[in-house]
Short mmCIF file of C-alpha atoms and ligand atoms in Angstrom, two decimals:
data_model
loop_
_atom_site.label_atom_id
_atom_site.label_comp_id
_atom_site.label_asym_id
_atom_site.label_seq_id
_atom_site.Cartn_x
_atom_site.Cartn_y
_atom_site.Cartn_z
CA UNK A 21 148.01 47.32 144.67
CA UNK A 22 144.69 47.71 142.87
CA UNK A 23 143.58 50.89 141.15
CA UNK A 24 140.41 52.86 140.51
CA UNK A 25 137.21 50.84 139.97
CA UNK A 26 139.06 47.58 140.64
CA UNK A 27 140.24 49.00 143.97
CA UNK A 28 136.71 49.93 145.02
CA UNK A 29 135.38 46.55 143.89
CA UNK A 30 137.97 44.84 146.08
CA UNK A 31 136.54 46.65 149.12
CA UNK A 32 133.05 45.62 147.95
CA UNK A 33 134.19 42.00 147.69
CA UNK A 34 135.07 42.03 151.42
CA UNK A 35 132.13 44.19 152.51
CA UNK A 36 130.27 41.44 154.32
CA UNK A 37 133.25 40.27 156.35
CA UNK A 38 133.53 41.17 160.03
CA UNK A 39 136.63 43.22 160.79
CA UNK A 40 138.90 41.99 163.55
CA UNK A 41 139.20 45.59 164.79
CA UNK A 42 135.44 46.22 165.05
CA UNK A 43 134.28 46.82 168.64
CA UNK A 44 130.99 45.50 169.99
CA UNK A 45 129.45 48.81 168.89
CA UNK A 46 129.82 47.65 165.28
CA UNK A 47 129.22 43.93 165.67
CA UNK A 48 126.21 44.04 168.00
CA UNK A 49 123.77 45.94 165.78
CA UNK A 50 121.04 43.34 165.42
CA UNK A 51 120.05 41.64 162.20
CA UNK A 52 121.41 43.54 159.26
CA UNK A 53 120.83 43.17 155.55
CA UNK A 54 122.08 39.86 154.20
CA UNK A 55 124.28 41.61 151.70
CA UNK A 56 125.86 45.07 151.81
CA UNK A 57 123.54 47.27 149.73
CA UNK A 58 126.46 48.78 147.78
CA UNK A 59 128.29 45.53 147.19
CA UNK A 60 127.07 44.91 143.65
CA UNK A 61 127.29 48.45 142.33
CA UNK A 62 129.24 51.00 144.38
CA UNK A 63 129.51 53.33 141.36
CA UNK A 64 125.91 54.32 140.99
CA UNK A 65 124.95 55.58 144.42
CA UNK A 66 121.23 56.16 144.85
CA UNK A 67 120.37 57.23 148.37
CA UNK A 68 116.98 56.86 150.01
CA UNK A 69 114.15 54.33 150.32
CA UNK A 70 114.64 53.10 146.76
CA UNK A 71 118.38 52.69 147.14
CA UNK A 72 121.06 52.56 149.80
CA UNK A 73 120.12 54.22 153.08
CA UNK A 74 122.28 52.99 155.96
CA UNK A 75 124.34 50.08 157.18
CA UNK A 76 124.20 50.42 160.93
CA UNK A 77 125.30 53.05 163.45
CA UNK A 78 127.01 55.42 161.01
CA UNK A 79 124.29 58.06 161.02
CA UNK A 80 122.48 59.24 157.95
CA UNK A 81 122.81 61.92 155.31
CA UNK A 82 120.07 64.13 154.02
CA UNK A 83 119.47 64.11 150.28
CA UNK A 84 116.42 66.40 150.42
CA UNK A 85 117.86 69.39 148.62
CA UNK A 86 114.85 71.60 147.88
CA UNK A 87 115.01 75.33 148.63
CA UNK A 88 112.77 74.80 151.66
CA UNK A 89 115.11 72.14 153.11
CA UNK A 90 118.17 74.27 152.47
CA UNK A 91 116.52 77.21 154.23
CA UNK A 92 115.55 75.11 157.26
CA UNK A 93 119.09 73.72 157.66
CA UNK A 94 120.55 77.20 157.16
CA UNK A 95 118.34 78.68 159.90
CA UNK A 96 118.89 75.82 162.35
CA UNK A 97 122.65 75.92 161.77
CA UNK A 98 122.91 79.56 162.75
CA UNK A 99 124.20 79.03 166.34
CA UNK A 100 126.85 76.50 165.28
CA UNK A 101 127.78 78.35 162.09
CA UNK A 102 128.93 81.32 164.22
CA UNK A 103 132.06 79.27 165.00
CA UNK A 104 133.06 79.73 161.35
CA UNK A 105 133.61 83.46 161.94
CA UNK A 106 136.81 82.68 163.77
CA UNK A 107 138.39 80.87 160.78
CA UNK A 108 139.84 82.63 157.74
CA UNK A 109 139.43 79.46 155.69
CA UNK A 110 135.77 78.85 156.49
CA UNK A 111 134.29 80.66 153.46
CA UNK A 112 136.59 78.73 151.13
CA UNK A 113 135.70 75.40 152.77
CA UNK A 114 131.98 76.22 152.58
CA UNK A 115 132.28 76.92 148.82
CA UNK A 116 134.20 73.66 148.36
CA UNK A 117 131.53 71.75 150.31
CA UNK A 118 128.70 73.26 148.24
CA UNK A 119 130.38 72.16 145.01
CA UNK A 120 130.99 68.57 145.98
CA UNK A 121 127.62 68.15 147.73
CA UNK A 122 125.88 69.28 144.53
CA UNK A 123 127.65 66.48 142.68
CA UNK A 124 126.50 64.01 145.35
CA UNK A 125 122.93 65.34 145.48
CA UNK A 126 123.42 65.87 149.22
CA UNK A 127 122.49 68.84 151.41
CA UNK A 128 124.77 70.86 153.72
CA UNK A 129 123.47 69.18 156.89
CA UNK A 130 124.76 69.36 160.45
CA UNK A 131 127.32 66.60 159.88
CA UNK A 132 128.82 68.45 156.92
CA UNK A 133 128.84 71.68 158.94
CA UNK A 134 130.84 69.93 161.70
CA UNK A 135 133.35 68.64 159.18
CA UNK A 136 133.59 71.99 157.36
CA UNK A 137 134.39 73.79 160.62
CA UNK A 138 137.00 71.16 161.42
CA UNK A 139 138.56 71.56 157.96
CA UNK A 140 138.70 75.35 158.40
CA UNK A 141 140.37 74.96 161.80
CA UNK A 142 142.94 72.55 160.39
CA UNK A 143 143.70 74.74 157.36
CA UNK A 144 144.14 77.79 159.59
CA UNK A 145 146.37 76.09 162.14
CA UNK A 146 148.59 73.73 160.13
CA UNK A 147 150.90 74.42 157.16
CA UNK A 148 149.08 71.91 154.94
CA UNK A 149 149.02 74.01 151.77
CA UNK A 150 152.81 73.98 151.58
CA UNK A 151 153.25 70.26 152.25
CA UNK A 152 152.87 67.24 149.99
CA UNK A 153 152.73 64.49 152.60
CA UNK A 154 149.52 62.43 152.97
CA UNK A 155 146.72 62.87 155.47
CA UNK A 156 145.14 59.81 157.14
CA UNK A 157 141.41 60.02 157.84
CA UNK A 158 140.55 57.32 160.37
CA UNK A 159 136.84 56.42 160.58
CA UNK A 160 135.32 58.83 158.08
CA UNK A 161 131.58 58.55 157.42
CA UNK A 162 130.06 59.05 153.99
CA UNK A 163 133.54 60.17 152.91
CA UNK A 164 132.82 63.68 154.20
CA UNK A 165 136.22 64.65 155.61
CA UNK A 166 138.09 63.00 152.75
CA UNK A 167 135.95 64.87 150.21
CA UNK A 168 136.60 68.23 151.87
CA UNK A 169 140.35 67.58 151.82
CA UNK A 170 140.27 66.51 148.15
CA UNK A 171 138.47 69.71 147.26
CA UNK A 172 140.45 72.21 149.39
CA UNK A 173 143.96 70.73 149.14
CA UNK A 174 144.25 69.74 145.46
CA UNK A 175 147.76 68.27 145.76
CA UNK A 176 147.21 66.23 148.91
CA UNK A 177 146.74 62.47 148.96
CA UNK A 178 144.45 60.92 151.54
CA UNK A 179 144.56 57.51 153.15
CA UNK A 180 141.05 56.64 154.28
CA UNK A 181 141.01 53.91 156.93
CA UNK A 182 137.77 52.35 158.02
CA UNK A 183 135.90 49.18 158.86
CA UNK A 184 135.23 47.47 155.54
CA UNK A 185 131.46 48.04 155.44
CA UNK A 186 131.80 51.76 156.09
CA UNK A 187 134.85 52.07 153.85
CA UNK A 188 132.66 50.97 150.97
CA UNK A 189 130.11 53.67 151.85
CA UNK A 190 132.92 56.26 152.04
CA UNK A 191 134.17 55.19 148.61
CA UNK A 192 130.71 55.19 147.01
CA UNK A 193 130.11 58.78 148.18
CA UNK A 194 133.60 59.84 147.10
CA UNK A 195 133.23 58.21 143.69
CA UNK A 196 129.98 60.06 143.12
CA UNK A 197 131.71 63.43 143.59
CA UNK A 198 135.19 62.50 142.32
CA UNK A 199 134.89 59.74 139.71
CA UNK A 200 138.28 60.59 138.18
CA UNK A 201 140.46 61.31 141.19
CA UNK A 202 142.44 58.04 141.27
CA UNK A 203 141.78 55.36 143.91
CA UNK A 204 144.05 52.60 145.23
CA UNK A 205 143.36 49.65 147.52
CA UNK A 206 146.27 48.41 149.65
CA UNK A 207 146.90 45.97 152.48
CA UNK A 208 150.69 46.03 152.91
CA UNK A 209 153.36 48.62 153.66
CA UNK A 210 155.00 48.02 150.28
CA UNK A 211 151.73 48.59 148.40
CA UNK A 212 151.02 51.65 150.49
CA UNK A 213 154.34 53.19 149.41
CA UNK A 214 153.70 52.27 145.76
CA UNK A 215 150.19 53.74 145.86
CA UNK A 216 151.39 57.04 147.29
CA UNK A 217 154.19 57.24 144.70
CA UNK A 218 151.68 56.82 141.86
CA UNK A 219 150.90 60.36 140.59
CA UNK A 220 147.33 59.59 139.52
CA UNK A 221 146.27 58.26 142.96
CA UNK A 222 144.69 60.67 145.43
CA UNK A 223 142.69 58.31 147.66
CA UNK A 224 144.16 55.18 149.21
CA UNK A 225 141.58 52.86 150.77
CA UNK A 226 142.76 50.87 153.77
CA UNK A 227 140.68 48.39 155.77
CA UNK A 228 141.07 48.89 159.54
CA UNK A 229 142.60 45.43 159.98
CA UNK A 230 145.58 46.53 157.83
CA UNK A 231 146.18 49.83 159.69
CA UNK A 232 149.80 48.83 160.39
CA UNK A 233 150.55 49.94 156.80
CA UNK A 234 150.14 53.54 158.00
CA UNK A 235 153.43 53.24 159.87
CA UNK A 236 155.35 53.00 156.59
CA UNK A 237 154.59 56.42 155.09
CA UNK A 238 155.22 60.03 156.17
CA UNK A 239 151.79 61.12 157.40
CA UNK A 240 151.55 64.82 158.13
CA UNK A 241 148.16 64.63 159.83
CA UNK A 242 145.80 62.00 161.22
CA UNK A 243 142.14 62.87 161.75
CA UNK A 244 139.59 61.02 163.88
CA UNK A 245 136.11 62.42 164.50
CA UNK A 246 133.44 60.76 166.68
CA UNK A 247 134.99 57.38 166.09
CA UNK A 248 137.68 56.44 168.64
CA UNK A 249 134.98 56.79 171.27
CA UNK A 250 133.48 53.63 169.73
CA UNK A 251 136.71 51.65 169.39
CA UNK A 252 138.30 49.22 171.79
CA UNK A 253 141.06 51.08 173.69
CA UNK A 254 143.65 48.67 172.26
CA UNK A 255 142.65 49.69 168.71
CA UNK A 256 142.81 53.40 169.58
CA UNK A 257 146.26 52.80 171.07
CA UNK A 258 147.38 51.15 167.82
CA UNK A 259 146.35 54.21 165.77
CA UNK A 260 148.27 56.54 168.10
CA UNK A 261 151.23 54.20 167.84
CA UNK A 262 151.33 54.10 164.01
CA UNK A 263 151.04 57.89 163.81
CA UNK A 264 153.91 58.27 166.28
CA UNK A 265 156.04 55.71 164.43
CA UNK A 266 155.43 56.80 160.83
CA UNK A 267 158.56 58.17 159.11
CA UNK A 268 157.96 61.92 159.35
CA UNK A 269 159.71 64.27 161.73
CA UNK A 270 156.39 65.79 162.76
CA UNK A 271 152.91 64.24 162.60
CA UNK A 272 149.85 66.12 163.80
CA UNK A 273 146.66 64.50 165.07
CA UNK A 274 143.19 66.06 165.18
CA UNK A 275 141.02 64.03 167.55
CA UNK A 276 137.39 64.93 168.33
CA UNK A 277 135.49 62.44 170.46
CA UNK A 278 133.07 62.03 173.35
CA UNK A 279 134.64 62.82 176.73
CA UNK A 280 133.26 59.47 177.87
CA UNK A 281 131.21 56.73 176.23
CA UNK A 282 130.00 53.35 177.44
CA UNK A 283 129.82 50.58 174.82
CA UNK A 284 127.28 47.75 174.87
CA UNK A 285 129.74 45.29 176.48
CA UNK A 286 130.45 47.69 179.38
CA UNK A 287 133.73 49.04 178.00
CA UNK A 288 134.06 52.74 178.81
CA UNK A 289 136.18 54.89 176.51
CA UNK A 290 137.49 58.24 177.79
CA UNK A 291 139.11 60.95 175.68
CA UNK A 292 141.65 61.85 178.36
CA UNK A 293 142.64 58.18 178.71
CA UNK A 294 143.67 57.89 175.06
CA UNK A 295 147.46 57.42 174.96
CA UNK A 296 148.36 61.11 174.85
CA UNK A 297 151.83 61.99 176.09
CA UNK A 298 152.95 64.95 178.15
CA UNK A 299 155.42 65.82 175.35
CA UNK A 300 152.69 66.12 172.67
CA UNK A 301 152.68 69.71 171.46
CA UNK A 302 149.08 70.85 171.83
CA UNK A 303 147.79 73.44 169.35
CA UNK A 304 144.06 73.38 170.19
CA UNK A 305 142.35 71.67 173.13
CA UNK A 306 138.97 71.86 174.83
CA UNK A 307 135.25 71.27 174.38
CA UNK A 308 134.46 71.14 170.66
CA UNK A 309 132.30 74.23 170.00
CA UNK A 310 130.49 72.73 166.98
CA UNK A 311 129.26 69.60 168.69
CA UNK A 312 127.60 71.29 171.67
CA UNK A 313 124.20 71.75 170.08
CA UNK A 314 122.54 69.62 167.45
CA UNK A 315 119.15 70.09 165.82
CA UNK A 316 116.22 68.19 164.42
CA UNK A 317 113.21 69.18 162.34
CA UNK A 318 110.61 69.40 165.11
CA UNK A 319 110.17 71.57 168.26
CA UNK A 320 112.07 72.47 170.32
CA UNK A 321 114.53 71.89 167.39
CA UNK A 322 117.76 72.19 169.38
CA UNK A 323 119.20 69.71 171.86
CA UNK A 324 122.43 69.38 173.81
CA UNK A 325 124.83 66.69 172.63
CA UNK A 326 126.93 64.61 175.00
CA UNK A 327 130.17 66.45 175.86
CA UNK A 328 132.79 66.15 173.12
CA UNK A 329 136.42 67.25 173.38
CA UNK A 330 138.68 68.11 170.49
CA UNK A 331 142.45 68.34 170.44
CA UNK A 332 144.91 69.18 167.68
CA UNK A 333 148.45 68.23 168.64
CA UNK A 334 151.84 67.52 167.13
CA UNK A 335 152.48 64.05 168.49
CA UNK A 336 155.71 63.17 170.20
CA UNK A 337 157.36 60.73 167.78
CA UNK A 338 158.48 57.25 168.77
C1 SAM B 12 129.80 57.47 164.41
S1 SAM B 12 130.70 57.19 162.93
C2 SAM B 12 131.41 58.81 162.74
C3 SAM B 12 131.62 59.15 161.33
C4 SAM B 12 132.22 60.53 161.06
N1 SAM B 12 133.63 60.57 161.43
C5 SAM B 12 131.44 61.62 161.72
O1 SAM B 12 132.00 62.35 162.53
O2 SAM B 12 130.26 61.77 161.40
C6 SAM B 12 132.13 56.24 163.48
C7 SAM B 12 133.07 55.84 162.37
O3 SAM B 12 134.17 55.14 162.94
C8 SAM B 12 134.46 54.03 162.10
N2 SAM B 12 135.22 53.00 162.83
C9 SAM B 12 134.80 52.20 163.83
N3 SAM B 12 135.81 51.37 164.22
C10 SAM B 12 136.88 51.67 163.45
C11 SAM B 12 138.22 51.18 163.37
N4 SAM B 12 138.66 50.20 164.16
N5 SAM B 12 139.06 51.75 162.48
C12 SAM B 12 138.65 52.75 161.68
N6 SAM B 12 137.39 53.26 161.70
C13 SAM B 12 136.52 52.72 162.57
C14 SAM B 12 133.07 53.58 161.65
O4 SAM B 12 133.10 52.69 160.57
C15 SAM B 12 132.44 54.92 161.32
O5 SAM B 12 132.82 55.35 160.05
#
């Protein structure tokens, strides 16, 4: 097990390798940079034309934080932000997001709004404040979900699982906001258990190819947002399987993905064909209200996104 800066540097060392579990969506992205832009220095994130900007189809973040930009986002977010009214925890999550985004020099954009609404839903519906067991974030982007959990659940440890290239981006964004929170890098079940037993560690970084290590620890909640829709069905099935097998009496899963998506090699992924079971205890299910409309900075500003379903369920255990 490696800790703190050494842990993050280990992910950087592997950043240019191709993950076995990457679907064609992540391997067929045309010529990329020769070297991962964060490989040499993941601790000094500078975002934008002069620094790191993107590494493929993981979207982008906005670092334009002037009053004018904040106002524009705030106005354009109005329709989606209404969803927050239904969650007691939303105001707290919003405050937490503002604090950590300030440290990252990042604005509260539509992606953060989506994640903040998800966090509020999860806090309202699950007994996470009373539990110490870890949460697994599968396929985060820019560390957004992990950061919101770190800030709103100060005793919770998070396992962040991702393709190596994106995992390094997640860690660079997290390190910028939480330089002292304690990071570990693991590959095996034994190291995973050691990392979670170490009081100083709050974030455990796991490369997707080592996801089997998730099955060794008592995960209370798995989270996957706009990510399984881009995985091979066999990889999605493996994540369901490790969450069902992990040693906890109850494990919840929040899954929010396109109803249907066609990948470049013709593979079609469908939310309802993920390996759900009739005995899963569903808490929330349906079209995800905060992914219906997205916005951009030019008229007509709003556009309809492809249909996305979200489901929060206590999984039947294997
Ligand atoms: C479109 S991005 C979505 C990011 C973020 N969850 C969001 O909602 O904005 C898809 C994410 O899935 C991750 N991903 C793809 N294949 C994966 C795999 N096999 N295991 C874990 N994460 C994976 C990508 O690296 C990326 O972070």
